[in-house]
mmCIF file with all atom_site columns, C-alpha atoms in Angstrom:
data_model
loop_
_atom_site.group_PDB
_atom_site.id
_atom_site.type_symbol
_atom_site.label_atom_id
_atom_site.label_alt_id
_atom_site.label_comp_id
_atom_site.label_asym_id
_atom_site.label_entity_id
_atom_site.label_seq_id
_atom_site.pdbx_PDB_ins_code
_atom_site.Cartn_x
_atom_site.Cartn_y
_atom_site.Cartn_z
_atom_site.occupancy
_atom_site.B_iso_or_equiv
_atom_site.pdbx_formal_charge
_atom_site.auth_seq_id
_atom_site.auth_comp_id
_atom_site.auth_asym_id
_atom_site.auth_atom_id
_atom_site.pdbx_PDB_model_num
ATOM 1   C CA . UNK A 1 1   ? 48.452 202.907 -47.183 1.00 50.00 ? 1   UNK A CA 1
ATOM 2   C CA . UNK A 1 2   ? 48.080 202.612 -50.953 1.00 53.00 ? 2   UNK A CA 1
ATOM 3   C CA . UNK A 1 3   ? 51.346 200.639 -51.204 1.00 54.00 ? 3   UNK A CA 1
ATOM 4   C CA . UNK A 1 4   ? 50.078 198.112 -48.626 1.00 52.00 ? 4   UNK A CA 1
ATOM 5   C CA . UNK A 1 5   ? 46.905 197.626 -50.660 1.00 47.00 ? 5   UNK A CA 1
ATOM 6   C CA . UNK A 1 6   ? 48.962 197.083 -53.821 1.00 48.00 ? 6   UNK A CA 1
ATOM 7   C CA . UNK A 1 7   ? 51.172 194.502 -52.114 1.00 51.00 ? 7   UNK A CA 1
ATOM 8   C CA . UNK A 1 8   ? 48.136 192.716 -50.644 1.00 46.00 ? 8   UNK A CA 1
ATOM 9   C CA . UNK A 1 9   ? 46.454 192.630 -54.045 1.00 48.00 ? 9   UNK A CA 1
ATOM 10  C CA . UNK A 1 10  ? 49.640 191.353 -55.696 1.00 51.00 ? 10  UNK A CA 1
ATOM 11  C CA . UNK A 1 11  ? 50.037 188.661 -53.038 1.00 52.00 ? 11  UNK A CA 1
ATOM 12  C CA . UNK A 1 12  ? 46.477 187.416 -53.531 1.00 49.00 ? 12  UNK A CA 1
ATOM 13  C CA . UNK A 1 13  ? 46.542 187.555 -57.343 1.00 52.00 ? 13  UNK A CA 1
ATOM 14  C CA . UNK A 1 14  ? 50.100 186.410 -58.048 1.00 51.00 ? 14  UNK A CA 1
ATOM 15  C CA . UNK A 1 15  ? 51.325 184.256 -55.168 1.00 49.00 ? 15  UNK A CA 1
ATOM 16  C CA . UNK A 1 16  ? 48.159 182.539 -53.965 1.00 45.00 ? 16  UNK A CA 1
ATOM 17  C CA . UNK A 1 17  ? 46.290 180.650 -56.654 1.00 44.00 ? 17  UNK A CA 1
ATOM 18  C CA . UNK A 1 18  ? 42.672 180.007 -55.734 1.00 42.00 ? 18  UNK A CA 1
ATOM 19  C CA . UNK A 1 19  ? 42.031 178.439 -59.150 1.00 43.00 ? 19  UNK A CA 1
ATOM 20  C CA . UNK A 1 20  ? 43.924 175.288 -58.120 1.00 41.00 ? 20  UNK A CA 1
ATOM 21  C CA . UNK A 1 21  ? 41.188 173.703 -56.031 1.00 46.00 ? 21  UNK A CA 1
ATOM 22  C CA . UNK A 1 22  ? 37.879 175.513 -55.690 1.00 45.00 ? 22  UNK A CA 1
ATOM 23  C CA . UNK A 1 23  ? 37.536 176.781 -52.145 1.00 41.00 ? 23  UNK A CA 1
ATOM 24  C CA . UNK A 1 24  ? 41.145 175.984 -51.266 1.00 42.00 ? 24  UNK A CA 1
ATOM 25  C CA . UNK A 1 25  ? 44.138 178.182 -52.088 1.00 45.00 ? 25  UNK A CA 1
ATOM 26  C CA . UNK A 1 26  ? 47.633 176.783 -52.615 1.00 59.00 ? 26  UNK A CA 1
ATOM 27  C CA . UNK A 1 27  ? 50.951 178.543 -52.846 1.00 63.00 ? 27  UNK A CA 1
ATOM 28  C CA . UNK A 1 28  ? 53.248 178.302 -55.819 1.00 76.00 ? 28  UNK A CA 1
ATOM 29  C CA . UNK A 1 29  ? 56.924 177.856 -55.117 1.00 80.00 ? 29  UNK A CA 1
ATOM 30  C CA . UNK A 1 30  ? 58.165 180.892 -57.032 1.00 84.00 ? 30  UNK A CA 1
ATOM 31  C CA . UNK A 1 31  ? 61.760 180.886 -58.234 1.00 83.00 ? 31  UNK A CA 1
ATOM 32  C CA . UNK A 1 32  ? 64.322 183.687 -58.292 1.00 85.00 ? 32  UNK A CA 1
ATOM 33  C CA . UNK A 1 33  ? 63.365 184.615 -61.890 1.00 83.00 ? 33  UNK A CA 1
ATOM 34  C CA . UNK A 1 34  ? 59.880 185.582 -60.704 1.00 85.00 ? 34  UNK A CA 1
ATOM 35  C CA . UNK A 1 35  ? 61.114 187.653 -57.769 1.00 84.00 ? 35  UNK A CA 1
ATOM 36  C CA . UNK A 1 36  ? 63.615 189.451 -60.016 1.00 82.00 ? 36  UNK A CA 1
ATOM 37  C CA . UNK A 1 37  ? 60.845 190.207 -62.529 1.00 82.00 ? 37  UNK A CA 1
ATOM 38  C CA . UNK A 1 38  ? 57.936 191.247 -60.293 1.00 83.00 ? 38  UNK A CA 1
ATOM 39  C CA . UNK A 1 39  ? 57.341 194.952 -59.609 1.00 84.00 ? 39  UNK A CA 1
ATOM 40  C CA . UNK A 1 40  ? 54.088 195.571 -57.718 1.00 81.00 ? 40  UNK A CA 1
ATOM 41  C CA . UNK A 1 41  ? 53.865 199.220 -58.743 1.00 84.00 ? 41  UNK A CA 1
ATOM 42  C CA . UNK A 1 42  ? 53.597 198.388 -62.479 1.00 87.00 ? 42  UNK A CA 1
ATOM 43  C CA . UNK A 1 43  ? 50.263 197.271 -63.912 1.00 86.00 ? 43  UNK A CA 1
ATOM 44  C CA . UNK A 1 44  ? 50.363 193.822 -65.469 1.00 89.00 ? 44  UNK A CA 1
ATOM 45  C CA . UNK A 1 45  ? 47.950 191.402 -67.095 1.00 93.00 ? 45  UNK A CA 1
ATOM 46  C CA . UNK A 1 46  ? 48.124 187.724 -66.357 1.00 92.00 ? 46  UNK A CA 1
ATOM 47  C CA . UNK A 1 47  ? 46.608 184.439 -67.446 1.00 93.00 ? 47  UNK A CA 1
ATOM 48  C CA . UNK A 1 48  ? 46.533 181.200 -65.486 1.00 92.00 ? 48  UNK A CA 1
ATOM 49  C CA . UNK A 1 49  ? 45.831 177.887 -67.204 1.00 93.00 ? 49  UNK A CA 1
ATOM 50  C CA . UNK A 1 50  ? 45.745 174.295 -66.115 1.00 91.00 ? 50  UNK A CA 1
ATOM 51  C CA . UNK A 1 51  ? 47.183 171.757 -68.565 1.00 87.00 ? 51  UNK A CA 1
ATOM 52  C CA . UNK A 1 52  ? 45.566 168.366 -69.201 1.00 85.00 ? 52  UNK A CA 1
ATOM 53  C CA . UNK A 1 53  ? 48.040 166.667 -66.838 1.00 84.00 ? 53  UNK A CA 1
ATOM 54  C CA . UNK A 1 54  ? 47.208 169.126 -64.031 1.00 87.00 ? 54  UNK A CA 1
ATOM 55  C CA . UNK A 1 55  ? 50.306 171.297 -64.415 1.00 89.00 ? 55  UNK A CA 1
ATOM 56  C CA . UNK A 1 56  ? 49.775 175.033 -64.001 1.00 92.00 ? 56  UNK A CA 1
ATOM 57  C CA . UNK A 1 57  ? 50.814 177.757 -66.416 1.00 93.00 ? 57  UNK A CA 1
ATOM 58  C CA . UNK A 1 58  ? 51.163 181.404 -65.373 1.00 94.00 ? 58  UNK A CA 1
ATOM 59  C CA . UNK A 1 59  ? 51.903 184.084 -67.995 1.00 95.00 ? 59  UNK A CA 1
ATOM 60  C CA . UNK A 1 60  ? 52.181 187.785 -67.136 1.00 94.00 ? 60  UNK A CA 1
ATOM 61  C CA . UNK A 1 61  ? 52.834 190.794 -69.367 1.00 95.00 ? 61  UNK A CA 1
ATOM 62  C CA . UNK A 1 62  ? 53.410 194.443 -68.535 1.00 93.00 ? 62  UNK A CA 1
ATOM 63  C CA . UNK A 1 63  ? 54.317 197.699 -70.253 1.00 91.00 ? 63  UNK A CA 1
ATOM 64  C CA . UNK A 1 64  ? 57.171 199.567 -68.574 1.00 89.00 ? 64  UNK A CA 1
ATOM 65  C CA . UNK A 1 65  ? 57.753 203.333 -68.580 1.00 86.00 ? 65  UNK A CA 1
ATOM 66  C CA . UNK A 1 66  ? 59.944 203.176 -71.702 1.00 86.00 ? 66  UNK A CA 1
ATOM 67  C CA . UNK A 1 67  ? 57.005 201.669 -73.626 1.00 86.00 ? 67  UNK A CA 1
ATOM 68  C CA . UNK A 1 68  ? 58.548 198.230 -74.035 1.00 89.00 ? 68  UNK A CA 1
ATOM 69  C CA . UNK A 1 69  ? 56.673 195.082 -73.070 1.00 93.00 ? 69  UNK A CA 1
ATOM 70  C CA . UNK A 1 70  ? 58.054 192.548 -70.608 1.00 92.00 ? 70  UNK A CA 1
ATOM 71  C CA . UNK A 1 71  ? 56.818 188.980 -70.281 1.00 94.00 ? 71  UNK A CA 1
ATOM 72  C CA . UNK A 1 72  ? 57.025 186.338 -67.545 1.00 94.00 ? 72  UNK A CA 1
ATOM 73  C CA . UNK A 1 73  ? 56.281 182.637 -68.154 1.00 95.00 ? 73  UNK A CA 1
ATOM 74  C CA . UNK A 1 74  ? 55.995 180.120 -65.310 1.00 94.00 ? 74  UNK A CA 1
ATOM 75  C CA . UNK A 1 75  ? 55.099 176.415 -65.311 1.00 93.00 ? 75  UNK A CA 1
ATOM 76  C CA . UNK A 1 76  ? 54.358 174.587 -62.046 1.00 92.00 ? 76  UNK A CA 1
ATOM 77  C CA . UNK A 1 77  ? 53.428 171.054 -60.978 1.00 89.00 ? 77  UNK A CA 1
ATOM 78  C CA . UNK A 1 78  ? 50.031 170.219 -59.497 1.00 87.00 ? 78  UNK A CA 1
ATOM 79  C CA . UNK A 1 79  ? 51.672 170.665 -56.083 1.00 86.00 ? 79  UNK A CA 1
ATOM 80  C CA . UNK A 1 80  ? 52.861 174.169 -56.971 1.00 87.00 ? 80  UNK A CA 1
ATOM 81  C CA . UNK A 1 81  ? 56.548 173.283 -57.397 1.00 88.00 ? 81  UNK A CA 1
ATOM 82  C CA . UNK A 1 82  ? 58.339 175.306 -60.064 1.00 90.00 ? 82  UNK A CA 1
ATOM 83  C CA . UNK A 1 83  ? 59.250 173.487 -63.275 1.00 92.00 ? 83  UNK A CA 1
ATOM 84  C CA . UNK A 1 84  ? 60.087 176.416 -65.545 1.00 91.00 ? 84  UNK A CA 1
ATOM 85  C CA . UNK A 1 85  ? 60.290 180.189 -65.119 1.00 93.00 ? 85  UNK A CA 1
ATOM 86  C CA . UNK A 1 86  ? 61.669 182.709 -67.573 1.00 93.00 ? 86  UNK A CA 1
ATOM 87  C CA . UNK A 1 87  ? 61.275 186.397 -68.371 1.00 92.00 ? 87  UNK A CA 1
ATOM 88  C CA . UNK A 1 88  ? 61.546 188.008 -71.793 1.00 92.00 ? 88  UNK A CA 1
ATOM 89  C CA . UNK A 1 89  ? 61.481 191.406 -73.474 1.00 90.00 ? 89  UNK A CA 1
ATOM 90  C CA . UNK A 1 90  ? 58.949 191.437 -76.295 1.00 86.00 ? 90  UNK A CA 1
ATOM 91  C CA . UNK A 1 91  ? 60.089 192.752 -79.707 1.00 83.00 ? 91  UNK A CA 1
ATOM 92  C CA . UNK A 1 92  ? 59.363 196.428 -80.340 1.00 79.00 ? 92  UNK A CA 1
ATOM 93  C CA . UNK A 1 93  ? 55.899 197.025 -81.722 1.00 82.00 ? 93  UNK A CA 1
ATOM 94  C CA . UNK A 1 94  ? 54.434 193.841 -80.245 1.00 88.00 ? 94  UNK A CA 1
ATOM 95  C CA . UNK A 1 95  ? 51.224 194.238 -78.243 1.00 91.00 ? 95  UNK A CA 1
ATOM 96  C CA . UNK A 1 96  ? 50.561 192.833 -74.785 1.00 92.00 ? 96  UNK A CA 1
ATOM 97  C CA . UNK A 1 97  ? 48.031 190.431 -76.314 1.00 93.00 ? 97  UNK A CA 1
ATOM 98  C CA . UNK A 1 98  ? 50.536 189.014 -78.809 1.00 93.00 ? 98  UNK A CA 1
ATOM 99  C CA . UNK A 1 99  ? 53.191 188.741 -76.101 1.00 93.00 ? 99  UNK A CA 1
ATOM 100 C CA . UNK A 1 100 ? 50.706 186.858 -73.895 1.00 94.00 ? 100 UNK A CA 1
ATOM 101 C CA . UNK A 1 101 ? 49.899 184.431 -76.726 1.00 94.00 ? 101 UNK A CA 1
ATOM 102 C CA . UNK A 1 102 ? 53.622 183.874 -77.392 1.00 93.00 ? 102 UNK A CA 1
ATOM 103 C CA . UNK A 1 103 ? 54.183 183.174 -73.680 1.00 94.00 ? 103 UNK A CA 1
ATOM 104 C CA . UNK A 1 104 ? 51.362 180.632 -73.605 1.00 94.00 ? 104 UNK A CA 1
ATOM 105 C CA . UNK A 1 105 ? 52.826 178.897 -76.664 1.00 94.00 ? 105 UNK A CA 1
ATOM 106 C CA . UNK A 1 106 ? 56.241 178.828 -74.960 1.00 94.00 ? 106 UNK A CA 1
ATOM 107 C CA . UNK A 1 107 ? 54.738 177.246 -71.826 1.00 93.00 ? 107 UNK A CA 1
ATOM 108 C CA . UNK A 1 108 ? 52.777 174.658 -73.824 1.00 92.00 ? 108 UNK A CA 1
ATOM 109 C CA . UNK A 1 109 ? 55.871 173.725 -75.839 1.00 92.00 ? 109 UNK A CA 1
ATOM 110 C CA . UNK A 1 110 ? 57.815 173.284 -72.585 1.00 92.00 ? 110 UNK A CA 1
ATOM 111 C CA . UNK A 1 111 ? 55.094 170.986 -71.254 1.00 91.00 ? 111 UNK A CA 1
ATOM 112 C CA . UNK A 1 112 ? 55.019 168.992 -74.493 1.00 89.00 ? 112 UNK A CA 1
ATOM 113 C CA . UNK A 1 113 ? 58.799 168.531 -74.464 1.00 87.00 ? 113 UNK A CA 1
ATOM 114 C CA . UNK A 1 114 ? 58.875 167.400 -70.844 1.00 80.00 ? 114 UNK A CA 1
ATOM 115 C CA . UNK A 1 115 ? 55.642 165.380 -70.616 1.00 65.00 ? 115 UNK A CA 1
ATOM 116 C CA . UNK A 1 116 ? 57.496 162.199 -69.555 1.00 48.00 ? 116 UNK A CA 1
ATOM 117 C CA . UNK A 1 117 ? 59.106 163.976 -66.600 1.00 51.00 ? 117 UNK A CA 1
ATOM 118 C CA . UNK A 1 118 ? 55.817 165.605 -65.606 1.00 48.00 ? 118 UNK A CA 1
ATOM 119 C CA . UNK A 1 119 ? 54.003 162.269 -65.650 1.00 52.00 ? 119 UNK A CA 1
ATOM 120 C CA . UNK A 1 120 ? 56.590 160.796 -63.281 1.00 50.00 ? 120 UNK A CA 1
ATOM 121 C CA . UNK A 1 121 ? 56.360 163.765 -60.899 1.00 49.00 ? 121 UNK A CA 1
ATOM 122 C CA . UNK A 1 122 ? 52.570 163.816 -60.878 1.00 50.00 ? 122 UNK A CA 1
ATOM 123 C CA . UNK A 1 123 ? 52.226 160.054 -60.357 1.00 51.00 ? 123 UNK A CA 1
ATOM 124 C CA . UNK A 1 124 ? 54.621 159.864 -57.416 1.00 48.00 ? 124 UNK A CA 1
ATOM 125 C CA . UNK A 1 125 ? 53.613 163.185 -55.926 1.00 49.00 ? 125 UNK A CA 1
ATOM 126 C CA . UNK A 1 126 ? 57.278 163.801 -55.093 1.00 47.00 ? 126 UNK A CA 1
ATOM 127 C CA . UNK A 1 127 ? 58.626 167.313 -55.272 1.00 45.00 ? 127 UNK A CA 1
ATOM 128 C CA . UNK A 1 128 ? 62.115 168.139 -56.508 1.00 48.00 ? 128 UNK A CA 1
ATOM 129 C CA . UNK A 1 129 ? 62.963 169.210 -52.958 1.00 49.00 ? 129 UNK A CA 1
ATOM 130 C CA . UNK A 1 130 ? 61.816 165.972 -51.315 1.00 46.00 ? 130 UNK A CA 1
ATOM 131 C CA . UNK A 1 131 ? 64.262 166.435 -48.420 1.00 46.00 ? 131 UNK A CA 1
ATOM 132 C CA . UNK A 1 132 ? 62.124 169.319 -47.180 1.00 46.00 ? 132 UNK A CA 1
ATOM 133 C CA . UNK A 1 133 ? 59.109 167.071 -46.738 1.00 47.00 ? 133 UNK A CA 1
ATOM 134 C CA . UNK A 1 134 ? 58.554 164.692 -43.851 1.00 49.00 ? 134 UNK A CA 1
ATOM 135 C CA . UNK A 1 135 ? 58.312 161.037 -44.876 1.00 50.00 ? 135 UNK A CA 1
ATOM 136 C CA . UNK A 1 136 ? 54.807 159.623 -44.574 1.00 51.00 ? 136 UNK A CA 1
#
């Protein structure tokens, strides 16, 4: 029963993002990097941010049994489509707080380097997998 509660909590906190639109939850299209990284039985801290252009940033850090710190960085469009996902091992001796700050800097630098592409995606509303959507 405890495992079901952990999975339910993880699903609500990690997969569904109620911060997108108040009162309305949207799903993020998580990539394979996220699913390879996630382990629901390990405690993690996370931070969600919304960039000025509406893009979403998700950074998660955790300490594994060996004492090392692992980091996940994800950037998503306003529609929840994945733009960037990567996982990292923090250098030895680095705290979870410093790793979180480094991950946020990495996400912001990605957004700054690809702001032209993000503007085009957000203006058209098209997702990279447009074939999966019905034409309107």
